[in-house]
PDB file of C-alpha atoms in Angstrom:
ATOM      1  CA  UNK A   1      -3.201  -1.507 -16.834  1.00  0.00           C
ATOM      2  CA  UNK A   2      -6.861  -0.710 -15.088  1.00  0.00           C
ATOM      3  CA  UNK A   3      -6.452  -1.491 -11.205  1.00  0.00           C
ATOM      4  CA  UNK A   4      -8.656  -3.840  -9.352  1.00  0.00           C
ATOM      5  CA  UNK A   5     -12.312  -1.651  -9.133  1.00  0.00           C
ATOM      6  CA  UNK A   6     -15.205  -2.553  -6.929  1.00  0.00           C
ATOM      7  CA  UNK A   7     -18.996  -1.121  -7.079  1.00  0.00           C
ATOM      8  CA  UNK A   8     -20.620   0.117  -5.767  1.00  0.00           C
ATOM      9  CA  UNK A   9     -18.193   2.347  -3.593  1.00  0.00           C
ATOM     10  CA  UNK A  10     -20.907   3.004  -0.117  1.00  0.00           C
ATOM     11  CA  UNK A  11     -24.120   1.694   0.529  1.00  0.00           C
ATOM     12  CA  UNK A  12     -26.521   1.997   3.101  1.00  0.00           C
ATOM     13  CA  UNK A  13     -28.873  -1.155   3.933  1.00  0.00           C
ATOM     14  CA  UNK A  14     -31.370  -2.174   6.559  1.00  0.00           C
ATOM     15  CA  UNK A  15     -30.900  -5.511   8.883  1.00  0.00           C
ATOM     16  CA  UNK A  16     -32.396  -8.474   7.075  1.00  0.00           C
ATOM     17  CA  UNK A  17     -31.633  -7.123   3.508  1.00  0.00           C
ATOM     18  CA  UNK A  18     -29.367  -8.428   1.027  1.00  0.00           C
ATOM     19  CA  UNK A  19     -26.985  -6.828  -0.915  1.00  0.00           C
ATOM     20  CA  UNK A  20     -24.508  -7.721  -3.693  1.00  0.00           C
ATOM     21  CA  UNK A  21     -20.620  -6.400  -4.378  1.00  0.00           C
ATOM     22  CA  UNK A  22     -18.773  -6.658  -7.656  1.00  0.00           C
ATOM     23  CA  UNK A  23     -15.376  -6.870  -7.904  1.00  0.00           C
ATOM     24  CA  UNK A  24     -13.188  -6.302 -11.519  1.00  0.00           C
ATOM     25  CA  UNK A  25      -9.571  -7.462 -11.442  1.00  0.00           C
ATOM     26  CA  UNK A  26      -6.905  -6.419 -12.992  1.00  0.00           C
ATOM     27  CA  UNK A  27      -6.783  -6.990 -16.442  1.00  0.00           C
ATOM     28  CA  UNK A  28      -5.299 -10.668 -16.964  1.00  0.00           C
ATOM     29  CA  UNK A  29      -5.282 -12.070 -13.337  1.00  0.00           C
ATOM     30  CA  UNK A  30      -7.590 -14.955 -12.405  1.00  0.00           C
ATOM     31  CA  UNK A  31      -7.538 -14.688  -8.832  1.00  0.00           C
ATOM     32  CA  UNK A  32      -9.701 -12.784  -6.516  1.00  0.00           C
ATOM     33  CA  UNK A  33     -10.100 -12.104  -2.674  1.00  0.00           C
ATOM     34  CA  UNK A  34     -12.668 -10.928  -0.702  1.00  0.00           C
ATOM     35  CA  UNK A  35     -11.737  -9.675   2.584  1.00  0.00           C
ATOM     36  CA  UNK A  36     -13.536  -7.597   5.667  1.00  0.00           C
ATOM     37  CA  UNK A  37     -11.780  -4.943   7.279  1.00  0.00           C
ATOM     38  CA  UNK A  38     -13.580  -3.790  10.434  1.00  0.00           C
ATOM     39  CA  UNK A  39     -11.535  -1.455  13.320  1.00  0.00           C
ATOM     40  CA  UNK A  40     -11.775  -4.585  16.087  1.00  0.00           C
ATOM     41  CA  UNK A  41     -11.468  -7.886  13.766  1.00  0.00           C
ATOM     42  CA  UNK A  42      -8.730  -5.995  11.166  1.00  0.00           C
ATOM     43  CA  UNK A  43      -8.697  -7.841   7.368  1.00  0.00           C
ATOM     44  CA  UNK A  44     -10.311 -10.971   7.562  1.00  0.00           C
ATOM     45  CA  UNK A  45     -10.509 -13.520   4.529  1.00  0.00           C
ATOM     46  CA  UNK A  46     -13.580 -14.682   3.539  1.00  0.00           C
ATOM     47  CA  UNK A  47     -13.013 -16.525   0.065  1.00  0.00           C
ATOM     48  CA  UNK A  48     -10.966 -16.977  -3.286  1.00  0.00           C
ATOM     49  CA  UNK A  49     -12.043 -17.495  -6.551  1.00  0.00           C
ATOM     50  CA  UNK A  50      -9.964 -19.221  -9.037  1.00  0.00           C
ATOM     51  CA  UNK A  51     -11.041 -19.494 -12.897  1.00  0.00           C
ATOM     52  CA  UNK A  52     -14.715 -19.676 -11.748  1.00  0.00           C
ATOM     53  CA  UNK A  53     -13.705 -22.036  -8.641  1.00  0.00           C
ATOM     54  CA  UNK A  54     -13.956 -21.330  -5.005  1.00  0.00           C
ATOM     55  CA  UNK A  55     -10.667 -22.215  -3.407  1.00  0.00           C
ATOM     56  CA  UNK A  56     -10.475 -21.088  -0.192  1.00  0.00           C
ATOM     57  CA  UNK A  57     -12.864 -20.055   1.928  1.00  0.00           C
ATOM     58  CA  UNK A  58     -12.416 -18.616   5.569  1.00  0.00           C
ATOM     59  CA  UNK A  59     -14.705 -18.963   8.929  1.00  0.00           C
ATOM     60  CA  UNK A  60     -17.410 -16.658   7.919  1.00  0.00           C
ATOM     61  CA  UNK A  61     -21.351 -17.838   7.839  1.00  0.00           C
ATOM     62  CA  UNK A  62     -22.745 -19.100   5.047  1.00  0.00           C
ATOM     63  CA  UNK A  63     -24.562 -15.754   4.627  1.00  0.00           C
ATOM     64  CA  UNK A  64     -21.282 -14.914   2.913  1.00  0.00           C
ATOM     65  CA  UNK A  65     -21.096 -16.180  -0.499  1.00  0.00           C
ATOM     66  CA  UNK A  66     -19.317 -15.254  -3.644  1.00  0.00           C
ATOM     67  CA  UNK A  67     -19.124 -16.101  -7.231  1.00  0.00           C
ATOM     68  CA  UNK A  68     -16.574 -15.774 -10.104  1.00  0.00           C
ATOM     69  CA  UNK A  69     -17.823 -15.098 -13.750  1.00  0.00           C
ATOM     70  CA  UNK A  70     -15.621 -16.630 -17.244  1.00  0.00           C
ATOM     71  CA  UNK A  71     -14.112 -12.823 -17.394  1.00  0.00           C
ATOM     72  CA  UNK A  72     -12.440 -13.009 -14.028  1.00  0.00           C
ATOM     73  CA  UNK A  73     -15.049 -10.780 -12.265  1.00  0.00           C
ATOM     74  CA  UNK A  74     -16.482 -11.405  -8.928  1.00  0.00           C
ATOM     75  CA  UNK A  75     -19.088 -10.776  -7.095  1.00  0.00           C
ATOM     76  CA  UNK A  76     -20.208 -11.516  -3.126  1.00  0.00           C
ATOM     77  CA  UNK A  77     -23.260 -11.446  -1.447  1.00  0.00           C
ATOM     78  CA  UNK A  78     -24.652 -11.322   1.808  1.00  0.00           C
ATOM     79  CA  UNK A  79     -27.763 -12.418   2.748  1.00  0.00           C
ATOM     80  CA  UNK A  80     -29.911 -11.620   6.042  1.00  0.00           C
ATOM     81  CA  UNK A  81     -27.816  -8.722   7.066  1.00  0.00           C
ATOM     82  CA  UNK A  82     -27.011  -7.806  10.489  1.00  0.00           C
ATOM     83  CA  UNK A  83     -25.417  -4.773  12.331  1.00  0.00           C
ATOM     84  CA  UNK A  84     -21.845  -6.395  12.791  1.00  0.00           C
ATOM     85  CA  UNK A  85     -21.702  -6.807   9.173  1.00  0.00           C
ATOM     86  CA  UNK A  86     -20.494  -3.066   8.663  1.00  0.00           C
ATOM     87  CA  UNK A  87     -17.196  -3.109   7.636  1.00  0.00           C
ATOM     88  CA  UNK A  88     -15.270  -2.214   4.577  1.00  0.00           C
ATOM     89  CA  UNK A  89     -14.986  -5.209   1.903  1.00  0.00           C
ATOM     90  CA  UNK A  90     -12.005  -5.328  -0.045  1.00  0.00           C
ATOM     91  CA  UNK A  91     -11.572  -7.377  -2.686  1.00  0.00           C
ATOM     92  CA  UNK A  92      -7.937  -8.081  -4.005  1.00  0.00           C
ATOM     93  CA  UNK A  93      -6.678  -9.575  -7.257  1.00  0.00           C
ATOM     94  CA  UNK A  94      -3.764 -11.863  -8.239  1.00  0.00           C
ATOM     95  CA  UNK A  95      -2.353 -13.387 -11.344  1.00  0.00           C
ATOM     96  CA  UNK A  96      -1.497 -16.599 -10.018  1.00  0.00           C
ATOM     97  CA  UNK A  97      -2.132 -19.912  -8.431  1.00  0.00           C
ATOM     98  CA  UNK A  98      -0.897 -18.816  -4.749  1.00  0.00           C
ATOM     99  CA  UNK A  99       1.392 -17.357  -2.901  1.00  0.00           C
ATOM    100  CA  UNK A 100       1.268 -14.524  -4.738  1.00  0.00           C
ATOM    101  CA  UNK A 101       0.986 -10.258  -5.222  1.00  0.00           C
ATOM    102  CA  UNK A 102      -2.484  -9.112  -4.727  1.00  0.00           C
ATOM    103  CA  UNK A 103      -3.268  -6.090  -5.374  1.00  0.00           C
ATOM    104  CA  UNK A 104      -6.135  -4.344  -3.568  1.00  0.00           C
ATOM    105  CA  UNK A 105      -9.543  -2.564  -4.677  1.00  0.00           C
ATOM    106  CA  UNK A 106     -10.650   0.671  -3.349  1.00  0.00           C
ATOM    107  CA  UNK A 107     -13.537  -1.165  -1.035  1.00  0.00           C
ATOM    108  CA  UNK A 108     -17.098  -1.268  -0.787  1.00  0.00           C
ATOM    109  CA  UNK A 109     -18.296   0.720   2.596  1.00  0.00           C
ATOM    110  CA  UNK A 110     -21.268  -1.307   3.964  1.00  0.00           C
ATOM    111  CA  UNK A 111     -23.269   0.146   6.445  1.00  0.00           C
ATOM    112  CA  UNK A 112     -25.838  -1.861   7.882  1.00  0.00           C
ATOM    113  CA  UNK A 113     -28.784   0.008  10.060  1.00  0.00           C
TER     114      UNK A 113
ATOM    115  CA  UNK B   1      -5.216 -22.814  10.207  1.00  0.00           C
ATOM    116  CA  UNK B   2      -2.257 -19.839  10.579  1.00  0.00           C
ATOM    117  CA  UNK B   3      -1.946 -16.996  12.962  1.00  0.00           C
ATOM    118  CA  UNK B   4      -0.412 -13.691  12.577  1.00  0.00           C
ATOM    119  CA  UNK B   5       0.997 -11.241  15.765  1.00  0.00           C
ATOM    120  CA  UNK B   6       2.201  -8.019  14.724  1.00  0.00           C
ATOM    121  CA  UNK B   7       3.774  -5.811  16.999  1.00  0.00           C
ATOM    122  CA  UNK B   8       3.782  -2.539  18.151  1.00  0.00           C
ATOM    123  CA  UNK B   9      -0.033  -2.005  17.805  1.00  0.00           C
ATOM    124  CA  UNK B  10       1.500   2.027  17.557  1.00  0.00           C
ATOM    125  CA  UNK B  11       4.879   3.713  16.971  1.00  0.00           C
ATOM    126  CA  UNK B  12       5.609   6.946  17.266  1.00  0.00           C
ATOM    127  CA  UNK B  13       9.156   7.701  15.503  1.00  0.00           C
ATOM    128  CA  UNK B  14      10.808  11.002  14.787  1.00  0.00           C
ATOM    129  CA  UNK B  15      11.397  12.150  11.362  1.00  0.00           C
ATOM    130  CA  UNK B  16      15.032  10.730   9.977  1.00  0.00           C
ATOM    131  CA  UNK B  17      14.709   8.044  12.669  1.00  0.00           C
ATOM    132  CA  UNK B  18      14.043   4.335  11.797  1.00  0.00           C
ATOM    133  CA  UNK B  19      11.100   1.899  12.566  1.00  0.00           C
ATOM    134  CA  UNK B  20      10.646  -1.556  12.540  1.00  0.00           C
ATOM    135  CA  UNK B  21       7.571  -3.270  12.984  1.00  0.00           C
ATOM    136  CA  UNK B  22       7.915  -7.521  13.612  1.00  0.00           C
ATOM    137  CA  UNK B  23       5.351 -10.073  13.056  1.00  0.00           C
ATOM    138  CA  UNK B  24       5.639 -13.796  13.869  1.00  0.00           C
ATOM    139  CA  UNK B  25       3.448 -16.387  12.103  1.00  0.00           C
ATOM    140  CA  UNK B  26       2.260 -19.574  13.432  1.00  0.00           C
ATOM    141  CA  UNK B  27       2.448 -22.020  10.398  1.00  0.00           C
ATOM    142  CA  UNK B  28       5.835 -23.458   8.786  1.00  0.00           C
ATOM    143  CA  UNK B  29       4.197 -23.886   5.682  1.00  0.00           C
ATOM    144  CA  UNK B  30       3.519 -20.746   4.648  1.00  0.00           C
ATOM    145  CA  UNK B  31       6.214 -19.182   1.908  1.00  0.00           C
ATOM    146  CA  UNK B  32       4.698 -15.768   1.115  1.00  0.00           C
ATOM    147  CA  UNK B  33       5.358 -12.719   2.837  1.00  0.00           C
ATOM    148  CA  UNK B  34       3.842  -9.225   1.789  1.00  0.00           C
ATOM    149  CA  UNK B  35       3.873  -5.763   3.725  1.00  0.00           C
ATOM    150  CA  UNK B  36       0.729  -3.172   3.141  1.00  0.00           C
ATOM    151  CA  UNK B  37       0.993   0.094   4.053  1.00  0.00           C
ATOM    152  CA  UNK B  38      -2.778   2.125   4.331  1.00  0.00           C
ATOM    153  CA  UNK B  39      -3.572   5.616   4.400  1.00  0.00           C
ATOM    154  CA  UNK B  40      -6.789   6.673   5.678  1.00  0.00           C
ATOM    155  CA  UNK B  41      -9.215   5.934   4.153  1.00  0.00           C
ATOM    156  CA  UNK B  42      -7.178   4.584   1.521  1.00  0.00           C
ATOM    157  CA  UNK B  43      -6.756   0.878  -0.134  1.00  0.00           C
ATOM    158  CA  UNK B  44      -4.000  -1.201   1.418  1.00  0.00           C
ATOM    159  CA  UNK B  45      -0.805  -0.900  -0.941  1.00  0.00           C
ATOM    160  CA  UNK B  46       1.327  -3.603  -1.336  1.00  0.00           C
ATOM    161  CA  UNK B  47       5.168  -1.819  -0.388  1.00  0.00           C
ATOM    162  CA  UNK B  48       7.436  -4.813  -0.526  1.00  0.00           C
ATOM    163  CA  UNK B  49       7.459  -8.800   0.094  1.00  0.00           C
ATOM    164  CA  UNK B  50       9.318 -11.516   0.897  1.00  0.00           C
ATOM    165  CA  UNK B  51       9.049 -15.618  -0.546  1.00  0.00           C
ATOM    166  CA  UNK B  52      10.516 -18.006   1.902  1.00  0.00           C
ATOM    167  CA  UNK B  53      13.514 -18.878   0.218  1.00  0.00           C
ATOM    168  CA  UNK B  54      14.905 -15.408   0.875  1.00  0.00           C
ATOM    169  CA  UNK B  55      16.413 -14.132   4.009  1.00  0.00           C
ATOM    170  CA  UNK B  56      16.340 -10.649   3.221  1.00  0.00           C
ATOM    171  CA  UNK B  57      14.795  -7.984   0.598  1.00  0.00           C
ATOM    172  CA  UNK B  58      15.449  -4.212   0.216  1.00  0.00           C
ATOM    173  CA  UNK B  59      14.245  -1.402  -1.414  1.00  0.00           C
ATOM    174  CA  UNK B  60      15.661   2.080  -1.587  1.00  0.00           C
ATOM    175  CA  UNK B  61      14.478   2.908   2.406  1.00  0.00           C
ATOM    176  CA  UNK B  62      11.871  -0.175   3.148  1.00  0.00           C
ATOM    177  CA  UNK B  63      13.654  -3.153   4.049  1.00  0.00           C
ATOM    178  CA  UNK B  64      12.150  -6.523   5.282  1.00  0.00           C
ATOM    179  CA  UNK B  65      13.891  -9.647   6.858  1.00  0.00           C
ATOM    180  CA  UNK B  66      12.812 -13.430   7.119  1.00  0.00           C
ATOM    181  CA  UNK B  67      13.558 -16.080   9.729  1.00  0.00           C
ATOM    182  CA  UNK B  68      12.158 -18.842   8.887  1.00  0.00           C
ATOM    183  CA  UNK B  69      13.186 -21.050  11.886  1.00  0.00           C
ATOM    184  CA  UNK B  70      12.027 -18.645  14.317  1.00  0.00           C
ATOM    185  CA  UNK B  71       8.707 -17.832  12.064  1.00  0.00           C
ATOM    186  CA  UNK B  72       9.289 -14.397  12.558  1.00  0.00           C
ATOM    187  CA  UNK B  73       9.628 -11.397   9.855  1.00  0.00           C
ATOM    188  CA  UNK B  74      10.284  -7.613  10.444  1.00  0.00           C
ATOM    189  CA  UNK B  75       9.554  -4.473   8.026  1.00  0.00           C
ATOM    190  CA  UNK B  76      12.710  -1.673   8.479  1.00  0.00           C
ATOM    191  CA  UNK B  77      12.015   1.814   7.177  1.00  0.00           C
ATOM    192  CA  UNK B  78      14.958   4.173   7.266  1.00  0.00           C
ATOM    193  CA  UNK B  79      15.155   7.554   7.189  1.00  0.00           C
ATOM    194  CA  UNK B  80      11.349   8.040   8.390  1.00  0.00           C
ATOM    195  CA  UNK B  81       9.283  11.172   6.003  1.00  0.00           C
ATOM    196  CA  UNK B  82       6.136  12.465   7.955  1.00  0.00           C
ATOM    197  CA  UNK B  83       4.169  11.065   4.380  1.00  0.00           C
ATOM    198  CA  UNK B  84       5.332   7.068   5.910  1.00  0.00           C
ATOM    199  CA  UNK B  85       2.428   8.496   8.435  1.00  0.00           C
ATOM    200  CA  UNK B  86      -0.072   5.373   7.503  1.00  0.00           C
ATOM    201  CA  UNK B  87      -0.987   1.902   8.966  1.00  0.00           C
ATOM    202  CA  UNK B  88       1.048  -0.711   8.232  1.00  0.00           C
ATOM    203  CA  UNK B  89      -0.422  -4.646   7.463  1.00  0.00           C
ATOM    204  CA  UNK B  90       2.056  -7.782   7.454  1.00  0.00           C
ATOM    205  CA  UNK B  91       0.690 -11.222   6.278  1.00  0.00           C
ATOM    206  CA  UNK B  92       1.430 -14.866   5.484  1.00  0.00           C
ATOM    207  CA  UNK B  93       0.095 -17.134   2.894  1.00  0.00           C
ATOM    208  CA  UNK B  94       0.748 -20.684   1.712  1.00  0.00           C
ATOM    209  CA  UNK B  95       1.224 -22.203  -1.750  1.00  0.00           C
ATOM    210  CA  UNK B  96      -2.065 -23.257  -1.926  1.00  0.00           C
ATOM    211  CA  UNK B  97      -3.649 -19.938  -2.475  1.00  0.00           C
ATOM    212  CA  UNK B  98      -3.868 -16.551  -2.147  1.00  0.00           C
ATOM    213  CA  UNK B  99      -5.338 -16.615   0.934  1.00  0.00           C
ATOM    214  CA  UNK B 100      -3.856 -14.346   3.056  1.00  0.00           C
ATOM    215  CA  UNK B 101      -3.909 -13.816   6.826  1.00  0.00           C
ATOM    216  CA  UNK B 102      -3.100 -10.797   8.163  1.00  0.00           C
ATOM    217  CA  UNK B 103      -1.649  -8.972  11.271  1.00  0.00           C
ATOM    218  CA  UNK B 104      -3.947  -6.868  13.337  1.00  0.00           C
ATOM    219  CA  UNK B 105      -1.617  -3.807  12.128  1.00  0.00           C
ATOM    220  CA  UNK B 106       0.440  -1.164  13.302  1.00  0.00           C
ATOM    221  CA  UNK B 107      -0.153   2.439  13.039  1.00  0.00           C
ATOM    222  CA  UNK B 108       2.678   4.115  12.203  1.00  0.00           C
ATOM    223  CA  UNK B 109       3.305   8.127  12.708  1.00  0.00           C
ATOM    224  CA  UNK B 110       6.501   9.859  11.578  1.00  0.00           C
ATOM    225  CA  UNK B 111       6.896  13.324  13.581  1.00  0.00           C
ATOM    226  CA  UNK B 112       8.175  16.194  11.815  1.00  0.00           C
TER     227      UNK B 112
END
Protein backbone atom coordinates (compact mmCIF):
# COMPACT_ATOMS: atom_id res chain seq x y z
CA UNK A 1 0.00 0.00 0.00
CA UNK A 2 0.67 3.98 -0.88
CA UNK A 3 1.86 5.70 2.51
CA UNK A 4 0.19 8.68 3.98
CA UNK A 5 1.37 11.78 1.30
CA UNK A 6 0.96 15.44 1.97
CA UNK A 7 1.28 18.51 -0.66
CA UNK A 8 2.59 20.51 -1.11
CA UNK A 9 6.04 19.45 0.49
CA UNK A 10 7.59 23.53 1.37
CA UNK A 11 6.05 26.68 0.97
CA UNK A 12 6.95 30.05 1.53
CA UNK A 13 4.09 32.66 2.61
CA UNK A 14 3.86 36.22 3.83
CA UNK A 15 2.15 37.22 7.41
CA UNK A 16 -1.56 37.72 6.89
CA UNK A 17 -1.86 35.13 4.00
CA UNK A 18 -3.61 31.98 3.94
CA UNK A 19 -2.59 28.85 2.87
CA UNK A 20 -4.08 25.35 2.49
CA UNK A 21 -2.39 21.60 3.18
CA UNK A 22 -3.70 18.34 1.82
CA UNK A 23 -3.25 15.33 3.36
CA UNK A 24 -3.92 11.55 1.51
CA UNK A 25 -4.08 8.57 3.87
CA UNK A 26 -3.30 5.44 3.49
CA UNK A 27 -5.34 3.57 1.35
CA UNK A 28 -8.42 2.24 3.53
CA UNK A 29 -7.97 4.20 6.86
CA UNK A 30 -10.54 6.81 7.89
CA UNK A 31 -8.67 8.61 10.36
CA UNK A 32 -6.45 11.55 10.04
CA UNK A 33 -4.20 13.86 12.28
CA UNK A 34 -2.86 17.00 11.89
CA UNK A 35 -0.07 17.85 14.07
CA UNK A 36 2.73 20.87 14.39
CA UNK A 37 6.14 20.07 15.05
CA UNK A 38 8.17 23.18 15.89
CA UNK A 39 11.96 22.81 17.76
CA UNK A 40 10.47 24.63 21.22
CA UNK A 41 6.63 23.35 21.36
CA UNK A 42 7.68 19.55 19.83
CA UNK A 43 4.37 17.65 18.04
CA UNK A 44 1.40 19.31 18.99
CA UNK A 45 -2.22 18.04 17.99
CA UNK A 46 -4.36 20.21 16.40
CA UNK A 47 -7.41 18.02 15.10
CA UNK A 48 -8.87 14.55 13.88
CA UNK A 49 -11.05 13.80 11.28
CA UNK A 50 -13.21 10.83 11.34
CA UNK A 51 -15.44 9.75 8.18
CA UNK A 52 -15.89 13.49 7.36
CA UNK A 53 -16.28 14.38 11.27
CA UNK A 54 -14.07 16.45 13.42
CA UNK A 55 -13.37 14.53 16.58
CA UNK A 56 -10.89 15.98 18.42
CA UNK A 57 -9.56 19.06 18.29
CA UNK A 58 -6.56 20.50 20.41
CA UNK A 59 -5.84 24.22 21.92
CA UNK A 60 -4.91 25.86 18.74
CA UNK A 61 -6.84 29.24 17.41
CA UNK A 62 -9.51 29.05 15.37
CA UNK A 63 -7.22 30.18 12.51
CA UNK A 64 -6.55 26.45 12.41
CA UNK A 65 -9.16 24.59 10.68
CA UNK A 66 -9.40 21.38 8.79
CA UNK A 67 -11.72 19.39 6.72
CA UNK A 68 -12.19 15.71 5.69
CA UNK A 69 -13.55 14.83 2.13
CA UNK A 70 -15.97 11.22 1.43
CA UNK A 71 -12.42 9.64 0.12
CA UNK A 72 -10.68 9.98 3.43
CA UNK A 73 -8.53 13.00 2.34
CA UNK A 74 -7.87 15.99 4.38
CA UNK A 75 -7.06 19.13 4.15
CA UNK A 76 -6.14 22.20 6.85
CA UNK A 77 -5.99 25.67 6.58
CA UNK A 78 -4.71 28.54 8.20
CA UNK A 79 -5.91 31.74 7.96
CA UNK A 80 -4.20 35.24 8.91
CA UNK A 81 -0.77 33.83 9.18
CA UNK A 82 1.76 34.87 11.57
CA UNK A 83 5.57 34.30 12.13
CA UNK A 84 5.17 31.59 14.98
CA UNK A 85 3.20 29.61 12.64
CA UNK A 86 6.46 28.10 10.96
CA UNK A 87 6.68 24.76 11.81
CA UNK A 88 6.49 21.48 10.07
CA UNK A 89 2.75 20.01 9.78
CA UNK A 90 2.42 16.46 9.85
CA UNK A 91 -0.46 14.84 9.19
CA UNK A 92 -0.86 11.09 10.32
CA UNK A 93 -3.35 8.41 9.32
CA UNK A 94 -5.13 5.55 11.15
CA UNK A 95 -7.54 2.81 10.35
CA UNK A 96 -9.52 2.96 13.33
CA UNK A 97 -11.79 4.52 15.85
CA UNK A 98 -8.89 5.32 18.54
CA UNK A 99 -6.28 4.25 20.22
CA UNK A 100 -4.71 3.24 17.41
CA UNK A 101 -1.31 2.98 14.78
CA UNK A 102 -0.87 6.13 12.91
CA UNK A 103 1.27 6.29 10.54
CA UNK A 104 2.96 9.57 9.60
CA UNK A 105 3.23 11.80 6.29
CA UNK A 106 6.38 13.25 5.09
CA UNK A 107 5.21 17.02 6.31
CA UNK A 108 4.45 20.18 4.85
CA UNK A 109 7.44 22.85 5.72
CA UNK A 110 5.66 26.21 6.32
CA UNK A 111 7.60 29.13 6.42
CA UNK A 112 5.96 32.18 7.25
CA UNK A 113 7.91 35.72 6.48
CA UNK B 1 -6.47 17.02 29.29
CA UNK B 2 -3.08 14.52 29.46
CA UNK B 3 0.53 15.34 29.90
CA UNK B 4 3.54 13.64 28.68
CA UNK B 5 7.42 13.97 30.41
CA UNK B 6 9.99 12.22 28.61
CA UNK B 7 13.27 11.94 29.89
CA UNK B 8 16.62 12.34 29.07
CA UNK B 9 16.08 15.38 26.74
CA UNK B 10 19.78 13.72 25.26
CA UNK B 11 21.72 10.44 25.59
CA UNK B 12 24.80 9.79 24.52
CA UNK B 13 25.43 5.80 24.55
CA UNK B 14 28.31 3.84 23.16
CA UNK B 15 27.87 1.48 20.39
CA UNK B 16 26.82 -2.25 21.83
CA UNK B 17 25.66 -0.42 24.97
CA UNK B 18 21.92 -0.10 25.90
CA UNK B 19 19.52 2.95 26.28
CA UNK B 20 16.43 3.52 27.79
CA UNK B 21 14.47 6.46 27.51
CA UNK B 22 11.17 6.74 30.27
CA UNK B 23 8.15 8.78 29.94
CA UNK B 24 5.38 9.17 32.54
CA UNK B 25 1.85 10.26 31.53
CA UNK B 26 -0.55 12.15 33.53
CA UNK B 27 -4.00 10.55 32.67
CA UNK B 28 -5.22 6.90 33.84
CA UNK B 29 -7.37 6.71 31.04
CA UNK B 30 -5.29 6.57 28.38
CA UNK B 31 -4.59 2.76 26.90
CA UNK B 32 -2.35 3.44 23.89
CA UNK B 33 1.21 3.60 23.91
CA UNK B 34 3.41 4.15 20.67
CA UNK B 35 7.28 4.93 20.34
CA UNK B 36 8.55 7.16 17.11
CA UNK B 37 11.84 7.22 16.25
CA UNK B 38 12.88 10.46 13.64
CA UNK B 39 15.75 10.98 11.55
CA UNK B 40 16.53 14.32 10.41
CA UNK B 41 14.66 15.63 8.53
CA UNK B 42 12.74 12.61 8.28
CA UNK B 43 8.89 11.59 9.15
CA UNK B 44 8.42 10.17 12.63
CA UNK B 45 8.31 6.21 12.30
CA UNK B 46 6.27 4.34 14.39
CA UNK B 47 9.09 1.46 15.99
CA UNK B 48 6.95 -0.37 18.48
CA UNK B 49 3.80 0.16 20.95
CA UNK B 50 2.24 -0.85 23.78
CA UNK B 51 -2.01 -1.14 24.68
CA UNK B 52 -2.63 -0.98 28.35
CA UNK B 53 -3.49 -4.36 29.00
CA UNK B 54 0.11 -5.40 28.38
CA UNK B 55 2.98 -5.12 30.72
CA UNK B 56 5.60 -5.67 28.36
CA UNK B 57 6.36 -5.87 24.39
CA UNK B 58 9.58 -6.84 22.52
CA UNK B 59 10.99 -6.83 19.36
CA UNK B 60 14.23 -8.32 18.15
CA UNK B 61 16.50 -5.28 20.05
CA UNK B 62 13.61 -2.50 20.90
CA UNK B 63 11.85 -3.38 23.90
CA UNK B 64 9.17 -1.26 25.77
CA UNK B 65 7.58 -1.75 29.31
CA UNK B 66 4.20 -0.48 30.89
CA UNK B 67 3.28 0.40 34.47
CA UNK B 68 0.20 1.31 34.59
CA UNK B 69 -0.10 2.12 38.35
CA UNK B 70 2.82 4.24 38.34
CA UNK B 71 1.76 5.85 34.73
CA UNK B 72 5.07 5.41 33.63
CA UNK B 73 6.50 3.55 30.33
CA UNK B 74 10.17 3.08 29.16
CA UNK B 75 11.61 2.26 25.49
CA UNK B 76 14.93 -0.35 25.90
CA UNK B 77 17.19 -0.63 22.87
CA UNK B 78 19.92 -3.23 23.15
CA UNK B 79 22.84 -3.63 21.48
CA UNK B 80 22.96 0.21 20.29
CA UNK B 81 24.11 0.55 16.01
CA UNK B 82 25.42 4.17 15.27
CA UNK B 83 22.15 4.06 12.47
CA UNK B 84 19.66 4.10 16.14
CA UNK B 85 21.40 7.80 15.86
CA UNK B 86 17.73 9.63 15.57
CA UNK B 87 15.20 11.36 17.94
CA UNK B 88 13.07 9.40 19.70
CA UNK B 89 9.00 10.47 20.43
CA UNK B 90 6.84 8.54 23.18
CA UNK B 91 3.04 9.28 23.42
CA UNK B 92 -0.30 8.45 25.03
CA UNK B 93 -3.73 8.36 23.67
CA UNK B 94 -7.19 7.39 24.92
CA UNK B 95 -9.97 5.27 23.41
CA UNK B 96 -11.69 8.04 22.26
CA UNK B 97 -9.43 8.91 19.43
CA UNK B 98 -6.41 9.08 17.86
CA UNK B 99 -5.39 11.94 19.42
CA UNK B 100 -2.13 11.65 20.51
CA UNK B 101 0.03 13.63 22.93
CA UNK B 102 3.42 13.47 22.76
CA UNK B 103 6.74 13.75 24.77
CA UNK B 104 8.98 16.66 24.11
CA UNK B 105 11.58 13.87 22.80
CA UNK B 106 14.85 12.58 23.29
CA UNK B 107 17.71 12.75 21.00
CA UNK B 108 19.40 9.80 20.90
CA UNK B 109 23.22 9.31 19.54
CA UNK B 110 24.91 5.90 19.37
CA UNK B 111 28.90 6.41 19.26
CA UNK B 112 30.85 4.23 17.15
Amino acid sequence: KAGVTQTPRYLIKTRGQQVTLSCSPISGHRSVSWYQQTPGQGLQFLFEYFSETQRNKGNFPGRFSGRQFSNSRSEMNVSTLELGDSALYLCASSSWTGGDEQYFGPGTRLTVT
Amino acid sequence: GENVEQHPSTLSVQEGDSAVIKCTYSDSASNYFPWYKQELGKRPQLIIDIRSNVGEKKDQRIAVTLNKTAKHFSLHITETQPEDSAVYFCAASKPTGNQFYFGTGTSLTVIP
